[in-house]
Amino acid sequence: MRAAQAGVERRKLFDKLFVLLGLVVLVAAFAVLFALFLDLLRQGAPRLDWDFLTSYASRKPEQAGILAAWVGTSLIMVVTACVAMPVGVAAAIYLEEYAPKNWVTAIIEINVTNLAGVPSIIYGLLALGLFVYKLGLGQSILAAGLTLALLILPIVIVATREAVRAVPRPIREAAYALGATRWEVTAHHVLPYSMGGVLTGMIIGLSRAIGETAPIITIGALSFIAFLPTPPLTGEFPFLSFAWLKDAFTAMPIQMFNWVSRPDPGFRVNAAAAGAILLGMTLLMNGIAIWLRYRFRKKINW
Amino acid sequence: MVTPKSPAPFAKSIRRRRARDRVIESLLLLAGLVAVFTTLAIVWILVAEALPFFSHVPLADFLTDTMWTPLFAEPRYGILPLVAGTLVTTFVALALAIPAGTIIAIYLSEFASHRVRESVKPALEMLGAVPTVVYGYFALVMVTPFLQKLLPGLPGFNMLSAGLVIGIMIVPYVASVSEDAMRAVPNYMREGSYAMGATRLQTATRVVVPGALSGIAAAYILGISRAVGETMVVAVAAGLQPNLTWNPTESAATITSFIVQVSLGDLPHESIGYQSIFAAGLVLLVITLAFNIVGFALTRRFREAY
Amino acid sequence: RDAAAQQTIKLDGSSTVFPISEAVAEEFQIARRGKVRVTVGISGTGGGFKKFCRGEIDISDASRPISKSEMDACAKAGIQYIELPVAYDALTVAVNPKNTWVDTMTVAELKKMWEPAAQGKVKTWKDVNAKWPAQPLKLFGPGADSGTFDYFTEATVGKSKSSRGDFTASEDDNVLVQGVESDVNALAYFGYAYYAPNALKMKAVKIVNSKGQAVGPSPKGVLDGSYEPLSRPIFIYVSKASAQRAEVKEFVEFYLSKGAPLVEEVKYVPLAKKAYDLALANFRAGKAGTAFGGKNEVGLTVEELLAREGKF
Amino acid sequence: MQMQISMPVEAQSLSDAPRGAIAETAPAKACASKLGFWYGNMQALKGLDMEIRDKRVTALIGPSGCGKSTFLRCFNRMHDLTPGTRYEGSIHLYPDDIDLVSRDVDPIEVRMRIGMVFQKPNPFPKSIFENVAYGLRVRGMRARALIEEEVEKALRDAALWDEVKDRLQSSGLSLSGGQQQRLCIARALATNPELLLFDEPTSALDPIATARIEELITALRERVTVLIVTHNMQQAARVSDYTAFMYLGELVEFDATSKLFTNPGRKATEDYITGRYG
Amino acid sequence: MQMQISMPVEAQSLSDAPRGAIAETAPAKACASKLGFWYGNMQALKGLDMEIRDKRVTALIGPSGCGKSTFLRCFNRMHDLTPGTRYEGSIHLYPDDIDLVSRDVDPIEVRMRIGMVFQKPNPFPKSIFENVAYGLRVRGMRARALIEEEVEKALRDAALWDEVKDRLQSSGLSLSGGQQQRLCIARALATNPELLLFDEPTSALDPIATARIEELITALRERVTVLIVTHNMQQAARVSDYTAFMYLGELVEFDATSKLFTNPGRKATEDYITGRYG
Ligand SMILES: Nc1ncnc2c1ncn2[C@@H]1O[C@H](COP(=O)(O)OP(=O)(O)OP(=O)(O)O)[C@@H](O)[C@H]1O
Ligand SMILES: Nc1ncnc2c1ncn2[C@@H]1O[C@H](COP(=O)(O)OP(=O)(O)OP(=O)(O)O)[C@@H](O)[C@H]1O
Ligand SMILES: [Mg+2]
Ligand SMILES: [Mg+2]
């Protein structure tokens, strides 16, 4: 008993040491995030005002703003979400609910895993060759949105599959037993109940996409553009216009990258301010994701 | 007495519903095939653009030459320096991200309370969402000067600081996916271990981690892919000097940084120099694919059935 | 929508020319009260010419003359172009301010430092010039993909793209500035625009010109031709078809007539008044083609260039 | 060293055997013949022959893993959802004599005629009303008034109406376990099934809830044929007219409940009902 | 309408009651007093008092959800792993009289003295050898020879040695369900526990495997005190010396098994053992 006692003490000490180690690593990780954010805020502070958000780019750092950039980024995100969401969710549903165990399914699975690991710059090369030149979309919002949609597709698929898998089997069986078809089970039950997870995955994907620089650079986004894309709402019937899809754009990471490499040091303040705002946008999106997850978890508790 | 219903009244609606089901199934399958098309498109674009390059540069030179100066007057087309740069930065990144990510994963999965886990995980994901340009300057302006104090003589551009920052960036991927895998280890496994008198750490390292090994391997593979493919950080902080070295304190170029550099540069697009980025891209794709396949094989090998 | 508001002029190409085009575009849009839209992209001179020769843009920003393959591509697509120099870029050789041993350098010394044969051999300052200390030589320069690199190698080594490979390159010249600022033994070259705002943090090296004078980089030295061989013209190429459009014509004329102060403002060196007038005349006359014939040349004056007969 | 534990079971004794008598005369509702079933290479059912009588309660008993659930789930083709499974033989449903497990018969059609209640109550995370209305909606019923009427009827039949009529819009998950199970029964009843399958419907419930469900099943005999799996022999004795004892995927004995429990024909049955294993 | 089902149970009859006699004289191994337990705000155990006699088998029976598992898991502080749980009262372990549920007593120390076997066999995904060696390694034992010796002993005690001695290096998961459960018992025995907890150890097993485990438990009485939860009353009657009947988190009746099954003192106990619910 005595010897065991000593052993217990030592093992418990290791436990405590590990907790300490875990906390230290976690705190270090957050310290980096915090330092980054604070540093950007501190450097960018002089330009963090309303004017900055409502001005176009300019050769004069103190007059330059990010209006075109944040509008561009937002529109790209809309396209990305509108493409990645249905395609990703549909693919995930297929793999989870429909796919028979055969080689087609296996190939899709392997491809999804692989795409998750394909470097973003390669998506840029793909987009340049396929969307910009072969499909003739040019350097448009549509091309950028599609590129980023492909980039986050694996993220959306994986998150959706996980959420869908969390719907208990008995719920599915109950619906089938009532005579529902596969699609009815999916549309009436599986999807609604897993929406929280699906949206969370979507937002995490978008927050990855929003900061991506390399693929958009390779498509060749514009850096100076002093007007906004065509408004999506028009005064005349049918009130919706999709002309903006083909419009030229610039985006936050591009604007930031451009400013960072400008000779005038004044632009570095702008870059920091833009970085802080970009980071703020991702923080906000992640915040929404956490909130959504929480809401849905509370509502549906198996 | 209720008379048994014949199925007739339903027959038509059933047929319609089943037809709808089949249409939807093919639509869903189509969505699934998008992933396959994307892969094919990537391979096709890269190969098509790299072909002229390889008609000019023998494959053997490409794979064995130790110099990469495709844009110079006397061009040499050996991919090895770029591969070395890519692997060294990746290795440095993993040397940070794998221990840190695994420790965080074990901590969150086995030690932290539910509340802590649920709030820390998404917050951690924020580290992965920082724009990579920001990370590039973080490496150059903050990490490198700091490292120079520890290692006098460290050049201003080096793979060490770029790699470390990439490591920070991929910690959340490694941590989050590993943690999911550890969570998936059934609770009765843990209970079995605790009931034997094991501590949390013993249970974590001897039962949970081995049980989740395939998922953890997948997390590592994802981390490797991210590190191999990271562009902006190395482009900014590692120096764009193709340099066949395995020493992380030297500066070097990676495949990705070469691609982004040239795609922004002034080269004519029909030149061999420009086409070399597609050849480089192809190599990058092959490297990530190789890691994925190795990972897949390992995952298979270690998969535990409970 | 108002049809007039749809008029868009598209520029794309070199990041070196970008600040000038951006400034002109900004002012032009103000002058035209937003009736004409101008977009300026950065996809490198090569990327710019690719789009230009596909007819996707109106004006290509170029930090080097059009190349043979690009001329062919344009010819095949039937795109005719007018080559217009718009400013000078003075390549600046800079060292750390704490560097006490270097003030001036000869082209021969630059060559000795940068030529391919120097790789692995010329490792210290002393290896270049026996009077300099035996401290390690740390070289920084733009990436081999850039027009700056092409021009510098041609001007110093004598052959375009002929350079040693073991220097730290960066797409972003600020990174080079950072390198020089932080290392006593560093030497870098980059565009004048990156030197001007950082003049206090580093030292520009005077270059001995062909007349034997040591001249530092300055607008004056460029304009009077004494800062050579490291000053080079940069260009825009205007599509002849686009030039038919009133707003493009107006924009290019604005560029050539009102551009000089803007060029100065973004720290490039404007051409002489006479040269702008000549360029404007060439443009109005629709004088198409390039004066270079598909390869770069060093030491030409802008006036000489503009006087040449264009080739396709 | 045998200890005799005497267990009183509420069920009809042999003497006043009216059920047995009716049983003989009731027509068959379904008839399994040579029914085999495979999970991949594992044969879970081995050539079962069994008749289910119309408007009667038939109980399936047997030790864990003997194939009770597997057999039950053949009736509504639930196994079609598990890849790699295979049926053999047939289950004929009367009066129209279709073969439930035939490849040519659409499983959806089968499930629209045969209801099922599961071991663990599994209401949808929707309102109580929508839970019951779901089967009707799937069948294309649109008229609100009609649906409301059917929902009320089903909830009354499931003896749940009084408890939930004031909160039809609250979530099905807000009910207690026993109420949830009755909700699931109501959900199945709303679609007017000809045959109702129960897989250990009370094993997750407390004694009072169990008693209510048992009452309900007894009452259902009036309208619908019931097939119930249970691990509780007393329950089988209480609620069923016929009992089948299964062992290792085979039907060991099938008889009127009163007969099977008092005078089992086979040694294995006797061993099982006397608690020698299970 | 009561049908009498007579159930022979293999256990010592009252008449030759040697166990009962010994029981009175056996010292207490553990003693729960005023034991309460909360899952958050839900009180699952309500002031239980109960003595566990040394080297005897004590069975816990009662309907599903009555708190049997909860009670059992108090003995090795398994609940400490679930956040938001709370103990009240005490469980004293003799001879050294420590309070198992006291905050001052380290749960790891408790678990090192008290083994547990779970409902579903849960061998680690390691080799058979490593499964049994696990507890020894956790305790810091390094010597290979010593470990091998202990592993063999434990496997023999669990009546598994002959079946696995030639494949000690193959995975514990490659065994059949019954073998896995015996492996789990061997795993627990290897650490020489003073008290062994079983939570429905045979409910996932077939009759033959069940019989072997029951034999094993009977044999274990020689060396270790056993506390076993079962839902099978025949099993309780077969293997245990004492039986406790729990209901809604309370101890309704506790007595020598022979007494409790033949002559229950409370109406609820009788209702339960006669199968009126459960
Ligand atoms: N999805 C499945 N895949 C493979 N085998 C299965 C599957 N489901 C059940 N089995 C096996 O089929 C046999 C019969 O299982 P079934 O669930 O029908 O038993 P049961 O009589 O309902 O048992 P219980 O009383 O435990 O519910 C068992 O051996 C079981 O292990
Ligand atoms: N982790 C938990 N959190 C909250 N309540 C729980 C938890 N585990 C069990 N309970 C509740 O505590 C009560 C007692 O559960 P326990 O598992 O002890 O019952 P049991 O007698 O073992 O039942 P069974 O025979 O079904 O195993 C039940 O009402 C159950 O719902
Ligand atoms: Mg079953
Ligand atoms: Mg239990």
PDB file of C-alpha atoms and ligand atoms in Angstrom, chain D residues 39 42 44 63-70 82 200, ligand 1:
ATOM      1  CA  TYR D  39     -26.305  -9.212 -42.580  1.00  0.00           C
ATOM      2  CA  MET D  42     -23.910 -13.478 -41.231  1.00  0.00           C
ATOM      3  CA  ALA D  44     -29.452 -13.819 -38.738  1.00  0.00           C
ATOM      4  CA  PRO D  63     -32.703 -14.388 -25.659  1.00  0.00           C
ATOM      5  CA  SER D  64     -30.736 -11.340 -26.686  1.00  0.00           C
ATOM      6  CA  GLY D  65     -29.371 -11.587 -30.200  1.00  0.00           C
ATOM      7  CA  CYS D  66     -31.678 -14.375 -31.296  1.00  0.00           C
ATOM      8  CA  GLY D  67     -33.052 -12.292 -34.169  1.00  0.00           C
ATOM      9  CA  LYS D  68     -36.323 -10.942 -32.796  1.00  0.00           C
ATOM     10  CA  SER D  69     -35.677  -7.387 -33.946  1.00  0.00           C
ATOM     11  CA  THR D  70     -34.282  -8.621 -37.209  1.00  0.00           C
ATOM     12  CA  THR D  82     -28.595  -1.158 -44.138  1.00  0.00           C
ATOM     13  CA  GLU D 200     -39.516  -3.695 -26.960  1.00  0.00           C
TER      14      GLU D 200
HETATM   15  N1  LIG F   1     -26.534  -4.221 -38.456  1.00  0.00           N
HETATM   16  C1  LIG F   1     -26.103  -5.445 -38.146  1.00  0.00           C
HETATM   17  N2  LIG F   1     -25.008  -5.948 -38.765  1.00  0.00           N
HETATM   18  C2  LIG F   1     -24.562  -7.184 -38.466  1.00  0.00           C
HETATM   19  N3  LIG F   1     -25.112  -7.984 -37.565  1.00  0.00           N
HETATM   20  C3  LIG F   1     -26.203  -7.542 -36.902  1.00  0.00           C
HETATM   21  C4  LIG F   1     -26.743  -6.261 -37.154  1.00  0.00           C
HETATM   22  N4  LIG F   1     -27.807  -6.091 -36.340  1.00  0.00           N
HETATM   23  C5  LIG F   1     -27.931  -7.215 -35.624  1.00  0.00           C
HETATM   24  N5  LIG F   1     -26.971  -8.105 -35.954  1.00  0.00           N
HETATM   25  C6  LIG F   1     -26.785  -9.457 -35.418  1.00  0.00           C
HETATM   26  O1  LIG F   1     -27.896 -10.213 -35.755  1.00  0.00           O
HETATM   27  C7  LIG F   1     -28.289 -11.073 -34.691  1.00  0.00           C
HETATM   28  C8  LIG F   1     -29.725 -10.810 -34.323  1.00  0.00           C
HETATM   29  O2  LIG F   1     -29.835  -9.504 -33.796  1.00  0.00           O
HETATM   30  P1  LIG F   1     -31.198  -8.851 -33.308  1.00  0.00           P
HETATM   31  O3  LIG F   1     -30.969  -7.425 -33.053  1.00  0.00           O
HETATM   32  O4  LIG F   1     -32.270  -9.228 -34.230  1.00  0.00           O
HETATM   33  O5  LIG F   1     -31.421  -9.606 -31.930  1.00  0.00           O
HETATM   34  P2  LIG F   1     -32.594  -9.419 -30.858  1.00  0.00           P
HETATM   35  O6  LIG F   1     -33.202 -10.736 -30.697  1.00  0.00           O
HETATM   36  O7  LIG F   1     -33.447  -8.285 -31.228  1.00  0.00           O
HETATM   37  O8  LIG F   1     -31.761  -9.087 -29.566  1.00  0.00           O
HETATM   38  P3  LIG F   1     -32.081  -8.028 -28.391  1.00  0.00           P
HETATM   39  O9  LIG F   1     -32.986  -8.699 -27.451  1.00  0.00           O
HETATM   40  O10 LIG F   1     -30.715  -7.789 -27.804  1.00  0.00           O
HETATM   41  O11 LIG F   1     -32.650  -6.807 -29.015  1.00  0.00           O
HETATM   42  C9  LIG F   1     -27.333 -10.762 -33.562  1.00  0.00           C
HETATM   43  O12 LIG F   1     -26.325 -11.753 -33.559  1.00  0.00           O
HETATM   44  C10 LIG F   1     -26.728  -9.441 -33.899  1.00  0.00           C
HETATM   45  O13 LIG F   1     -25.410  -9.364 -33.453  1.00  0.00           O
END
